[in-house]
Short mmCIF file of C-alpha atoms in Angstrom, two decimals:
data_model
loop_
_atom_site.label_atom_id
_atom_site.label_comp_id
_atom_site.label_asym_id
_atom_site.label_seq_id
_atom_site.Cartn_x
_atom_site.Cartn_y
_atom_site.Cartn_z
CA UNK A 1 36.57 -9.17 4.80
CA UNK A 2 38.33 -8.30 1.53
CA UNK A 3 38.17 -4.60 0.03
CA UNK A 4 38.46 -6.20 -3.96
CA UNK A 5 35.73 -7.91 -5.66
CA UNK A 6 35.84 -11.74 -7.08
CA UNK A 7 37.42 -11.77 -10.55
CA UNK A 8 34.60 -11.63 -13.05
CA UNK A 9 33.24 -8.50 -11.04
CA UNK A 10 32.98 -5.03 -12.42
CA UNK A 11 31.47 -2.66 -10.09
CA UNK A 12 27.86 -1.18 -10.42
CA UNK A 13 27.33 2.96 -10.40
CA UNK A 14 26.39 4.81 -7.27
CA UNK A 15 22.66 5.17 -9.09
CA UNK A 16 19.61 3.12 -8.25
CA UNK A 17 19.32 0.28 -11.33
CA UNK A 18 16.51 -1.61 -12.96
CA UNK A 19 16.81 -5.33 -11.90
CA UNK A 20 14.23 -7.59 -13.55
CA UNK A 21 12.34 -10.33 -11.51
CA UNK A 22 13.76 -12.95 -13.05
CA UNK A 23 16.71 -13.56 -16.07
CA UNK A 24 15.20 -13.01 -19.02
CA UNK A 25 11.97 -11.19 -17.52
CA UNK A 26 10.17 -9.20 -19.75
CA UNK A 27 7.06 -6.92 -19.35
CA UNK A 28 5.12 -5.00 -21.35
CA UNK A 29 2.72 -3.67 -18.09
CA UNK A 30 1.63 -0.22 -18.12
CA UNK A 31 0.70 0.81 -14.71
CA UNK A 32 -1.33 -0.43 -11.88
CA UNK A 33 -5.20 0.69 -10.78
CA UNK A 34 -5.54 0.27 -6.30
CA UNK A 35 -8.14 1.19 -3.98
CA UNK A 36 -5.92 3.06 -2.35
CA UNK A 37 -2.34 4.17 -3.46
CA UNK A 38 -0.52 6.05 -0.78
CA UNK A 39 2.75 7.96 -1.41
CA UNK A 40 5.13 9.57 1.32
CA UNK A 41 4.83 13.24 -0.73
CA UNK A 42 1.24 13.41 -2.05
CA UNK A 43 -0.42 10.91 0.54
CA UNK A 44 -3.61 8.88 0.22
CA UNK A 45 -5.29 8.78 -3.25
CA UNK A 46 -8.74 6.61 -3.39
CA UNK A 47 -9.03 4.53 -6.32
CA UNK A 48 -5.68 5.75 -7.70
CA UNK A 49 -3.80 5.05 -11.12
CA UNK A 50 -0.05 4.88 -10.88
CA UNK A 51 1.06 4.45 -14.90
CA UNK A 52 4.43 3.13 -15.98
CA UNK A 53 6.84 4.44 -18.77
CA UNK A 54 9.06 1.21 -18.83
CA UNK A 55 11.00 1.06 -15.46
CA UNK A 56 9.69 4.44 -14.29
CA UNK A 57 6.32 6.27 -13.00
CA UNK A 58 5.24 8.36 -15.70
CA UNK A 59 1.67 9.33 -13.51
CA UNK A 60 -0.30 8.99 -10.15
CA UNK A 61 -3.30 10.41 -9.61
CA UNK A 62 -6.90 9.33 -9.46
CA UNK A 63 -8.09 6.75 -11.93
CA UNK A 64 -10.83 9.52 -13.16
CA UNK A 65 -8.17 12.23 -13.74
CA UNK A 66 -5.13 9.84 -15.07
CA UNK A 67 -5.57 8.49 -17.88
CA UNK A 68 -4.25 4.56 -18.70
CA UNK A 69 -1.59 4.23 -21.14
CA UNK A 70 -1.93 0.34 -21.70
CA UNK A 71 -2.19 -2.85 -20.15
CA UNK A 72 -2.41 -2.06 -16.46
CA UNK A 73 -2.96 -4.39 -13.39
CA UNK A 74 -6.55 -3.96 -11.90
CA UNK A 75 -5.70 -4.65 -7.93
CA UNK A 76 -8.88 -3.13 -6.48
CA UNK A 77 -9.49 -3.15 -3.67
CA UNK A 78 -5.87 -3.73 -2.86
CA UNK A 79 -3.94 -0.78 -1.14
CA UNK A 80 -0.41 0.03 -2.96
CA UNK A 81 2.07 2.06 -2.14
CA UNK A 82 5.97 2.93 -2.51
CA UNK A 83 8.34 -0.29 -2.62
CA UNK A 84 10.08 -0.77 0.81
CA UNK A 85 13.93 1.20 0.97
CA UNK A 86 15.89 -1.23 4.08
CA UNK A 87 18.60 1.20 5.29
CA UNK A 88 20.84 -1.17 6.98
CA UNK A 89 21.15 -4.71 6.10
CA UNK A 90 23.94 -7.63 5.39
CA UNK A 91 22.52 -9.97 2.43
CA UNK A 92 25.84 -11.81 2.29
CA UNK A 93 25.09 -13.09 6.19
CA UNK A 94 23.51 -16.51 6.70
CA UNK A 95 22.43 -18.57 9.24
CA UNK A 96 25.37 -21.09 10.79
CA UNK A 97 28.26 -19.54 8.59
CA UNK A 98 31.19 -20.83 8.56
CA UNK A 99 34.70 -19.48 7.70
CA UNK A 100 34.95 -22.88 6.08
CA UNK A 101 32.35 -22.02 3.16
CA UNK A 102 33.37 -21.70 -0.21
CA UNK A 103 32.95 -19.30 -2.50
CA UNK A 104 29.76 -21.07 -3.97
CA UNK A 105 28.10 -21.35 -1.01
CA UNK A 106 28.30 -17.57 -0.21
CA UNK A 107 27.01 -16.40 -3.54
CA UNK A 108 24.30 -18.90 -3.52
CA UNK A 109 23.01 -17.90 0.11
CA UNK A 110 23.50 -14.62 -0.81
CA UNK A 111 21.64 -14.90 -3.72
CA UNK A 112 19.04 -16.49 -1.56
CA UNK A 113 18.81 -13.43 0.62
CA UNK A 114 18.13 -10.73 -1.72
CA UNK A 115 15.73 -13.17 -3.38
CA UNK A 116 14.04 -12.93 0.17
CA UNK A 117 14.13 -9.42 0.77
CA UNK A 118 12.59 -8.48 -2.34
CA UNK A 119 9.92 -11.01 -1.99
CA UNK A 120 9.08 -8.82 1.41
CA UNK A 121 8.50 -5.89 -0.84
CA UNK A 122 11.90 -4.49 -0.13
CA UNK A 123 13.11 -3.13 -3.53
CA UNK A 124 16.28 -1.01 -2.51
CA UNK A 125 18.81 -1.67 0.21
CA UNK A 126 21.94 -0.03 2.30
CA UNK A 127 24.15 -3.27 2.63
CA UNK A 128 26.48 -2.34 5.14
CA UNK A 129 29.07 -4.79 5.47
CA UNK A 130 29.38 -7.32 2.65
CA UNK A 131 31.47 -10.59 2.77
CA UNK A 132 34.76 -10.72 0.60
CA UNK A 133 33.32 -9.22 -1.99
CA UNK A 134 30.16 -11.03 -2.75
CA UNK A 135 28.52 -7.99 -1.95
CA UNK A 136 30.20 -6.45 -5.06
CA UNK A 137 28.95 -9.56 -7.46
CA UNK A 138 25.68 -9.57 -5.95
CA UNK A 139 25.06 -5.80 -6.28
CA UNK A 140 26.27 -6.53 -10.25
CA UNK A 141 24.11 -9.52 -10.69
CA UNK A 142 21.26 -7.53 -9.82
CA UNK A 143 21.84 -4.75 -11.93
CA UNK A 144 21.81 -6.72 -15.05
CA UNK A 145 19.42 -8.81 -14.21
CA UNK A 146 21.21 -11.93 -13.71
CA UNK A 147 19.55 -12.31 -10.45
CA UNK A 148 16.23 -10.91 -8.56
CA UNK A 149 16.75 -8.83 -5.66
CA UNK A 150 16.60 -5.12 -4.32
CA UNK A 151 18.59 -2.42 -5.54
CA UNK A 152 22.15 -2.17 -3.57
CA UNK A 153 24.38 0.22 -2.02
CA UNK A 154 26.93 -1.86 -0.71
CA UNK A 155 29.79 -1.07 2.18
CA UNK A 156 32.05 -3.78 1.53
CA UNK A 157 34.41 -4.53 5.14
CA UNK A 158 33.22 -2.61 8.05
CA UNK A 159 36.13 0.25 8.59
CA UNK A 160 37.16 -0.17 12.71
CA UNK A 161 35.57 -3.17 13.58
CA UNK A 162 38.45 -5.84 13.11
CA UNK A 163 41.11 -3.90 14.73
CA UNK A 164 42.67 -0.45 14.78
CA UNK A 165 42.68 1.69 12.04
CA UNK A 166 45.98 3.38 12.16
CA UNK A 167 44.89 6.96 13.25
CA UNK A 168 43.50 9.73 11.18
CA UNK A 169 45.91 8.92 8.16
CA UNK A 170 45.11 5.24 8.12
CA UNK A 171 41.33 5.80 8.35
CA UNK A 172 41.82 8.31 4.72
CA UNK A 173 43.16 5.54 3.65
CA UNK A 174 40.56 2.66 4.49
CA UNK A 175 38.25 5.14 2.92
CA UNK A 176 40.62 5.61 -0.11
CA UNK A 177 40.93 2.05 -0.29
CA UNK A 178 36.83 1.43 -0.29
CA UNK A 179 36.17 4.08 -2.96
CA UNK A 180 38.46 2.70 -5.15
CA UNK A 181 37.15 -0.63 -4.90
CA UNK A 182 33.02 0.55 -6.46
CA UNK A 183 31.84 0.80 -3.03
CA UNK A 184 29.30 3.49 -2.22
CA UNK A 185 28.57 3.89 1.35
CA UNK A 186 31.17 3.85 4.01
CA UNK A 187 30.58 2.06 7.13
CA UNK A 188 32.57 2.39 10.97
CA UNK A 189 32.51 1.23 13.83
CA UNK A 190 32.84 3.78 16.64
CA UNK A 191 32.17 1.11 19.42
CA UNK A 192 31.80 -2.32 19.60
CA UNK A 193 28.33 -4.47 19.89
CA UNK A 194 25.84 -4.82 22.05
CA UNK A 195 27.82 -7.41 23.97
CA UNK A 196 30.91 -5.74 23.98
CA UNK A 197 30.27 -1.83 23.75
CA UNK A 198 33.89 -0.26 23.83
CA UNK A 199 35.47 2.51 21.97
CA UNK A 200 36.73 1.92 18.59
CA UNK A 201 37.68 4.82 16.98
CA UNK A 202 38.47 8.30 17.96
CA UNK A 203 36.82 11.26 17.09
CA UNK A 204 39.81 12.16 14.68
CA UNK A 205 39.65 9.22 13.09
CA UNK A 206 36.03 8.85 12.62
CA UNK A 207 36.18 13.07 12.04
CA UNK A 208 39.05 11.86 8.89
CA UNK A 209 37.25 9.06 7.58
CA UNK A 210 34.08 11.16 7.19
CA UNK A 211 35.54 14.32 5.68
CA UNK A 212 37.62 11.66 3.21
CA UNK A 213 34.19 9.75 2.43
CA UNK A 214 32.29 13.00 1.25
CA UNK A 215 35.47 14.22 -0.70
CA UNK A 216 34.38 10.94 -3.09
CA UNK A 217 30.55 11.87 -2.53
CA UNK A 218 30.11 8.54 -0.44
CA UNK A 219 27.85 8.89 3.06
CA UNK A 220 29.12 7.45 6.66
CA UNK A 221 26.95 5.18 8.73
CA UNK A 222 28.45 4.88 12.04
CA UNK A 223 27.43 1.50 14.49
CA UNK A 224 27.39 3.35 17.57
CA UNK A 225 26.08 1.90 20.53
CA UNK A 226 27.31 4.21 23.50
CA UNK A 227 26.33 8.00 24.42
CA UNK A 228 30.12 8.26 24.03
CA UNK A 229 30.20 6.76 20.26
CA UNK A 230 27.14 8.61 19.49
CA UNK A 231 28.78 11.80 20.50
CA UNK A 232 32.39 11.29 18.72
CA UNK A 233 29.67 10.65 15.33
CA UNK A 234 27.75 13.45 15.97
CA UNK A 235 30.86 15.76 16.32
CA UNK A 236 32.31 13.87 13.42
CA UNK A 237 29.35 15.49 11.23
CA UNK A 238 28.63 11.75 9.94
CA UNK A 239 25.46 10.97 8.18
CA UNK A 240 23.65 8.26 9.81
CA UNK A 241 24.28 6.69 13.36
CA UNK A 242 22.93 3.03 13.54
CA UNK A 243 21.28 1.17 16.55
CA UNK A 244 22.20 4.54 19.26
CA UNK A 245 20.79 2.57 22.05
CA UNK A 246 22.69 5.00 24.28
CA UNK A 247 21.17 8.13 22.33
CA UNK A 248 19.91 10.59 24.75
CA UNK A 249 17.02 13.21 24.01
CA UNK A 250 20.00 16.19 24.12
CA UNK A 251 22.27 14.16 21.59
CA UNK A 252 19.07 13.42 19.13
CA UNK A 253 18.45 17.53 18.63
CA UNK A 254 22.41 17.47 18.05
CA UNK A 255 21.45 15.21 15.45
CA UNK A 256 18.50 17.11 14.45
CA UNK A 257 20.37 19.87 14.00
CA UNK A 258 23.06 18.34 11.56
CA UNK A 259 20.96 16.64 9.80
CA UNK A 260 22.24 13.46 11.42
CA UNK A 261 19.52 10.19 10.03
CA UNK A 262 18.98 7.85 13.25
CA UNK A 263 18.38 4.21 12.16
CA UNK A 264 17.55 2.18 15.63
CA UNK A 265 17.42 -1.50 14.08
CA UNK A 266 14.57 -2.31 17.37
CA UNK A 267 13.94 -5.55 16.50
CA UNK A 268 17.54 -7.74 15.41
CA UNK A 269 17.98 -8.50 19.11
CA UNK A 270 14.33 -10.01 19.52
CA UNK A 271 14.83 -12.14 16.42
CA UNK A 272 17.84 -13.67 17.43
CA UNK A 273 16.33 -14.41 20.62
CA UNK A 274 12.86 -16.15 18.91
CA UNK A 275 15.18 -17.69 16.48
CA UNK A 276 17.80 -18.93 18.96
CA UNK A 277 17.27 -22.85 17.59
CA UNK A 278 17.85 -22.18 14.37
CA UNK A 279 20.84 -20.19 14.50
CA UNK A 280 22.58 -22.53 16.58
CA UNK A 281 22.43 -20.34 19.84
CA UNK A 282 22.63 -21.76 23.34
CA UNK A 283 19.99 -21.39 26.06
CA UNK A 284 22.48 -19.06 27.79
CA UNK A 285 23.20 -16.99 24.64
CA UNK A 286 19.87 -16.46 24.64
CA UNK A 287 19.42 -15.60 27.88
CA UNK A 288 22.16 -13.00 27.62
CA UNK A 289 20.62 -11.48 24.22
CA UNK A 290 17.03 -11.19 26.18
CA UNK A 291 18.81 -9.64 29.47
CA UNK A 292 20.18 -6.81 26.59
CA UNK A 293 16.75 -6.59 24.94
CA UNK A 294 15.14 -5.88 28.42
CA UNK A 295 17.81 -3.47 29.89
CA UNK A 296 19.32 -1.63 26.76
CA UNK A 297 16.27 -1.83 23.86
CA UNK A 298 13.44 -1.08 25.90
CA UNK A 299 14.69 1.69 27.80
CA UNK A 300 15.55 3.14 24.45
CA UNK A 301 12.34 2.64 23.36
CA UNK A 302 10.51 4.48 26.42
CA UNK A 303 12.70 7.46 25.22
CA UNK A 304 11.79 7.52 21.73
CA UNK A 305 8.62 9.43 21.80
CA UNK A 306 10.92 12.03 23.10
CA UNK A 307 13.75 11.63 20.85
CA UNK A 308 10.85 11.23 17.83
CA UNK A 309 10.04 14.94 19.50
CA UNK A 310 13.50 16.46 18.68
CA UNK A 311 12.30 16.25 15.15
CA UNK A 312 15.24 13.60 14.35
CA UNK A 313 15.20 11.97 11.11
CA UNK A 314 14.65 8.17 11.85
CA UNK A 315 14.91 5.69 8.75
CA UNK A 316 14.00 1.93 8.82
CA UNK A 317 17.28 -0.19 9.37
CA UNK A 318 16.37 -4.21 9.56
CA UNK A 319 20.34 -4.88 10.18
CA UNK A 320 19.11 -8.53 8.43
CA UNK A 321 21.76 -10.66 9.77
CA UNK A 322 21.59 -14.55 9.69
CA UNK A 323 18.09 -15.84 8.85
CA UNK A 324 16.23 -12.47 9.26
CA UNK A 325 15.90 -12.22 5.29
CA UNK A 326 12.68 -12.01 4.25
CA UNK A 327 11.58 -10.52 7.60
CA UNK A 328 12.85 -7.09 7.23
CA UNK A 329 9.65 -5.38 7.65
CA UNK A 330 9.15 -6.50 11.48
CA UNK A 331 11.05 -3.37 12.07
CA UNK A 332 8.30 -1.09 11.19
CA UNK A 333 5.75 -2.59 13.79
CA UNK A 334 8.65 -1.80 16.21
CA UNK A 335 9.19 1.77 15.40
CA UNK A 336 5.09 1.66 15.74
CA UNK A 337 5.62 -0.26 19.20
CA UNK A 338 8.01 2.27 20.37
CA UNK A 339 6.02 5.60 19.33
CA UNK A 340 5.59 6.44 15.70
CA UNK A 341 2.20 6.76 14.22
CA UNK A 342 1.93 3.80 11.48
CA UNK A 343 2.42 6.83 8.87
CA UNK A 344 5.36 7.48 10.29
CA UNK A 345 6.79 4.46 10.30
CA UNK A 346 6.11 4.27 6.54
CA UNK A 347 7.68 7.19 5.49
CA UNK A 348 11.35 5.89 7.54
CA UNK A 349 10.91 2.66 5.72
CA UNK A 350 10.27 4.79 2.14
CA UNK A 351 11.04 8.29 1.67
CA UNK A 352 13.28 8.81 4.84
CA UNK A 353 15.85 5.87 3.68
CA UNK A 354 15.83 6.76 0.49
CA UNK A 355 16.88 10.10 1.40
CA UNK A 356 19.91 8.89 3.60
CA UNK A 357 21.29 6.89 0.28
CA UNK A 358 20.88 10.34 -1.67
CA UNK A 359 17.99 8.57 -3.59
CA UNK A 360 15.14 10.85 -2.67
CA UNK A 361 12.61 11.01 -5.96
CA UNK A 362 13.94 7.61 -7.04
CA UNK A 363 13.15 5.27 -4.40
CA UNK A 364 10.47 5.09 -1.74
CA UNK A 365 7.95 7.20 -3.43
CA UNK A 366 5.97 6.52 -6.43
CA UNK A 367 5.95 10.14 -8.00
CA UNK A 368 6.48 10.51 -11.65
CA UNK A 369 10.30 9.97 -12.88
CA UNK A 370 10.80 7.36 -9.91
CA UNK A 371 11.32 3.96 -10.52
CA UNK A 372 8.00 1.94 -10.53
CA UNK A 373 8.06 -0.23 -7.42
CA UNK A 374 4.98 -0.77 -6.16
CA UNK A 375 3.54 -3.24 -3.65
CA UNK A 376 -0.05 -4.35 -2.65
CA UNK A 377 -1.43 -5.33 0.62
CA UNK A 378 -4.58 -6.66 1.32
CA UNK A 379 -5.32 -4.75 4.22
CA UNK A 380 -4.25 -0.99 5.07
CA UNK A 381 -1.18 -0.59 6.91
CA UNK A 382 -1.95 2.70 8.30
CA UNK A 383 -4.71 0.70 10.38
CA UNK A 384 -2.26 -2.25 10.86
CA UNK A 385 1.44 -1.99 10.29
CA UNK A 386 1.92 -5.49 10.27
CA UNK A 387 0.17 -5.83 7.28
CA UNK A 388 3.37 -4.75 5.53
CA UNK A 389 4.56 -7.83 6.40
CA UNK A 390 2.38 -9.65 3.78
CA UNK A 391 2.65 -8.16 0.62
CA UNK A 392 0.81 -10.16 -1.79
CA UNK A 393 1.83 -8.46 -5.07
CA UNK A 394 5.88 -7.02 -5.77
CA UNK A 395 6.67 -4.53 -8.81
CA UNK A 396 9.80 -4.08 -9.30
CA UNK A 397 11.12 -1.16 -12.00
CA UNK A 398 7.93 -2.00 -13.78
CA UNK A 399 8.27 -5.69 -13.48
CA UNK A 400 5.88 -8.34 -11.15
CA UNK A 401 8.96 -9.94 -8.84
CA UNK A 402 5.86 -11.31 -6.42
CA UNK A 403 1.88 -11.99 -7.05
CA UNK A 404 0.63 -13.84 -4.71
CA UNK A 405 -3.39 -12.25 -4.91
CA UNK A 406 -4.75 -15.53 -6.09
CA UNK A 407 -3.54 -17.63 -2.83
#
């Protein structure tokens, strides 16, 4: 994967940006009225008001107490809360890709993807490892509303995971390299997959990278899958460790501790097992990724209500790979499956991701001054988590990307 960007891109800023629905999209709605609106800071509010200032919350309250500033969206009795923040996906993966593909065909399944995801309710994403540089043009597309799709943080090539970085000094300067290109998160590899779990980097050069990544304000995610990777990452002071399989109960109050944000990804292993047809897998592959799911995932799982008890921060992390677009919220009913209350679960998948891209108050809440994504379910997810799953009405920075309540 190439650092650099295609030639007609420019790079976004590191800040959250209004991307309309569709080109062209205008919208002159004021707010929203819900049965319920429920925010991560100020909780459940019965027959709530959330009112819009162009792309931003201006008010939330109740409907009695807040006044309505113009037109607004009557979606009683629908429940609404904060637009979905996905902590770890790959928007420039599709299903059956080939090396083959041109440059077309990557920006238009791309395209596809982030189409998808926002669809799902998903307004803001952590892309963390983007295909020679369509990550980059997407990202700008949707910032000036060229193209619907979530807001982006974007990795760019995934720093130890194609070979060895050179030591301490050539890690520097991957991370050098990265920053200079518009990226703003900074993605390594301390171990290898699931399949293939060896070391990757060294403590001193994941310990280099990260000190060289928050000398240009960018965050670390490390894919760790070992108790050894998750220990060089915790040492290394990074700030999230993704999938941890290995994590053990002692190494999640490390991370506790340091403020280290766990993002487990539960469910990417299941889906390319139910989806084995479509993605071209074998009966065998299959096999192998279900023999992983039942003697790596689930053990992790029967330790997470003890590593949720460490006090951990855990954010929601779909790692959409392949065909998974679209389905990124299956990861909450997992975290739900493996011990969170359905509360909890909500706040990793709003105010807990949007913390770990250093967008707490813009993303994942609906509070005045954040952007105004909102989306409506018919039932309430607190009850049901899966009801995430079927949003029926997307808002975007103040503009409808879904509405589906008359289908």
């Amino acid at each position: 994967m190439g650092l650099a960007g295609c030639g007609d891109e420019t790079p976004a800023p590191k800040v959250p940006t209004h991307a309309r629905a569709s080109v062209g999209a205008e919208t002159s709605l004021h707010g929203v009225r819900c049965g319920v609106v429920w925010d991560p800071t100020h909780g459940a509010i019965e027959d709530g008001r959330i009112v819009f200032d162009g792309e931003h919350v201006s008010a939330l309250g109740p409907a009695s107490k807040t006044p309505r500033e113009g037109e607004e969206l009557d979606l009683r009795p629908l429940f609404c809360m904060p637009g979905l923040v996905d902590a770890h996906t790959h928007l420039t993966s599709y299903a059956r890709q080939k090396q083959s593909d041109d440059m077309d065909k990557r920006r238009a399944e791309a395209a596809r993807n982030a189409e998808l995801t926002l669809r799902a309710g998903v307004t803001s994403v952590r892309d963390l490892g983007g295909e020679e540089g369509v990550d980059l043009w997407l990202r700008a597309r949707i910032t000036t509303g060229g193209l619907p799709g979530p807001r982006m943080q974007c990795a760019g090539s995934q720093i130890g995971a194609d070979g060895p970085v050179g030591g301490p000094a050539g890690a520097r300067a991957s991370v050098d390299a990265h920053a200079e290109a518009g990226f703003d998160v900074i993605k390594l590899f301390a171990t290898g997959g699931a399949h293939d779990p060896i070391p990757l980097m060294t403590l001193q050069e994941i310990a280099a990278a990260t000190d060289e990544a928050h000398a240009h304000d960018l965050h670390v995610a490390v894919h760790a899958i070992t108790a050894e990777g998750i220990e060089r990452s915790i040492a290394a002071r990074v700030d999230s460790i993704e999938h941890g399989q290995e994590l053990t109960v002692d190494q999640a109050t490390e991370m506790a501790a340091a403020g280290i944000t766990l993002v487990p990804t539960l469910y990417i292993l299941r889906y390319y097992v139910e989806d084995a047809d479509n993605l071209g897998f074998s009966a065998e592959h299959a096999a192998d990724l279900q023999h992983i799911v039942d003697t790596v995932i689930v053990p992790f799982e029967k330790r997470f209500p003890a590593i949720l008890a460490t006090r951990v921060k855990v954010a929601m992390g779909s790692d959409s790979f392949m065909a998974l677009h679209g389905k990124n919220t299956r990861e909450l009913s997992y975290l739900v499956k493996a011990g969170m209350t359905p509360e909890q679960a909500l706040r990793a998948g709003t105010s807990t991701s949007a913390a770990l891209m250093g967008w707490d108050g813009k993303v994942g809440t609906v509070a005045p001054g954040a952007y105004a994504d909102v989306i409506a379910t018919k039932k309430d997810p607190r009850r049901d988590i899966a009801t995430v799953e079927h949003p029926v009405l997307v808002i975007k920075g103040g503009v409808v990307a879904r509405d589906d309540r008359h289908e």
